[in-house]
mmCIF file of C-alpha atoms in Angstrom:
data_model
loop_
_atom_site.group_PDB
_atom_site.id
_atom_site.type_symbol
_atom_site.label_atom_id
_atom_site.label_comp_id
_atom_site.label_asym_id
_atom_site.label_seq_id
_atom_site.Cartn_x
_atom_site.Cartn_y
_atom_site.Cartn_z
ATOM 1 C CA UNK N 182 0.000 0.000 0.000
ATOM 2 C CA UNK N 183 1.600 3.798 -0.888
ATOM 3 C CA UNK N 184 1.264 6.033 1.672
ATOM 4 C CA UNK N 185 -0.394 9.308 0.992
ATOM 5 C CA UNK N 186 2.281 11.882 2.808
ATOM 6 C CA UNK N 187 5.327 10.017 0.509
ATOM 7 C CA UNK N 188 3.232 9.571 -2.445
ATOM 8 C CA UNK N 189 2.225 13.758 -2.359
ATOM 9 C CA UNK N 190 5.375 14.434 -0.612
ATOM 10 C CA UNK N 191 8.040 13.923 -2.784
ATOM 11 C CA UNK N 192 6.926 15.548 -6.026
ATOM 12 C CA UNK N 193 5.566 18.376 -4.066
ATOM 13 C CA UNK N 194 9.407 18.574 -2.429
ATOM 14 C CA UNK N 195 10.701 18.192 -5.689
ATOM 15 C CA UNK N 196 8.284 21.063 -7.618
ATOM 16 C CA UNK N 197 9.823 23.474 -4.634
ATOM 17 C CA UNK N 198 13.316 22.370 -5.083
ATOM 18 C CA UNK N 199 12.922 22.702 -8.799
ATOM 19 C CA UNK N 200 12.027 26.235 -8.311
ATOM 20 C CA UNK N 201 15.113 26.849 -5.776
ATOM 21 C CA UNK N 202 17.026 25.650 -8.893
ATOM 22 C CA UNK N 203 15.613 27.685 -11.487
ATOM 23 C CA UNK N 204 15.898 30.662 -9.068
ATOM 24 C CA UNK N 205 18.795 29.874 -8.632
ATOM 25 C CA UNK N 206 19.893 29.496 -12.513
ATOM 26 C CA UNK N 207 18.405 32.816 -13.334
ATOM 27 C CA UNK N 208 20.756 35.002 -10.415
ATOM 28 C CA UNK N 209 23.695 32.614 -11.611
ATOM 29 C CA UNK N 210 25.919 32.856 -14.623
ATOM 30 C CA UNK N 211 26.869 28.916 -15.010
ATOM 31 C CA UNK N 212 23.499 28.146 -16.377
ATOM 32 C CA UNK N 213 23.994 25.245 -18.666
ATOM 33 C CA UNK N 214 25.299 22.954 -15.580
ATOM 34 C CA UNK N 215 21.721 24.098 -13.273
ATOM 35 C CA UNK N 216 19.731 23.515 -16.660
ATOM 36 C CA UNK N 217 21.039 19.649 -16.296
ATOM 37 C CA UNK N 218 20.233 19.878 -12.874
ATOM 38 C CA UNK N 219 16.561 20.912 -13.419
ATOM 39 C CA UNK N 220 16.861 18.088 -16.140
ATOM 40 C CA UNK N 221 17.318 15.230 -13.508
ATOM 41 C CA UNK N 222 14.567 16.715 -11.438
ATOM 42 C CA UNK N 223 11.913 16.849 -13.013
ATOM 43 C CA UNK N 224 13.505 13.748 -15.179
ATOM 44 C CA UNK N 225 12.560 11.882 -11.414
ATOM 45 C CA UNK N 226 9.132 13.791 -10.876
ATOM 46 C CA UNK N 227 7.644 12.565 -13.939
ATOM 47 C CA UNK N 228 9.088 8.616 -13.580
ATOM 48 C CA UNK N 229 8.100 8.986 -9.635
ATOM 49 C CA UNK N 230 4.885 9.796 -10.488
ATOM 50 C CA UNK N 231 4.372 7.411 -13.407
ATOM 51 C CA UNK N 232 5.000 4.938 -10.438
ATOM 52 C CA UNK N 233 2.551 6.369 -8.177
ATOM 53 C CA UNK N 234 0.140 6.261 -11.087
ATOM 54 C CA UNK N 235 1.000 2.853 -11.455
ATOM 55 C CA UNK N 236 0.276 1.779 -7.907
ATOM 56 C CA UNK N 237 -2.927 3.068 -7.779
ATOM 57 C CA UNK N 238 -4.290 1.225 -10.896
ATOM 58 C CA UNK N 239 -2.791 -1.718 -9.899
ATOM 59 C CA UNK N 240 -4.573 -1.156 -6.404
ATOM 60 C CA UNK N 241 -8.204 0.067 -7.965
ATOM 61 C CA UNK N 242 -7.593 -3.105 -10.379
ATOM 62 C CA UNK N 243 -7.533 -5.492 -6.392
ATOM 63 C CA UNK N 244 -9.978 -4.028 -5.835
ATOM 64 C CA UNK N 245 -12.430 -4.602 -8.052
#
């Protein structure tokens, strides 16, 4: 079973640390290596939440 708090948790801490980054990318002048950064990040949001997506198909599926 996926908890709730982890399941909403991470991509919400990852949205906000995104946005650190891309703050931080626009006040910087090495912007190609915080670009990659961003990259990875929201690379792992969108895989993390395929598998959240995932879990709760396979878990509506048990349950029918």
């Amino acid at each position: 079973m996926l908890n709730g708090y982890f399941a909403f948790g991470v991509p919400l801490f990852l949205i906000i640390l995104y946005l650190i980054f891309e703050w931080i990318r626009k006040k910087s002048q090495v912007q190609y290596y915080i670009g990659f950064v961003l990259l990875l990040i929201a690379s792992f949001m969108t895989v993390f939440s395929f598998q959240v997506l995932q879990e709760f198909w396979s878990a509506d599926a048990r349950l029918d």
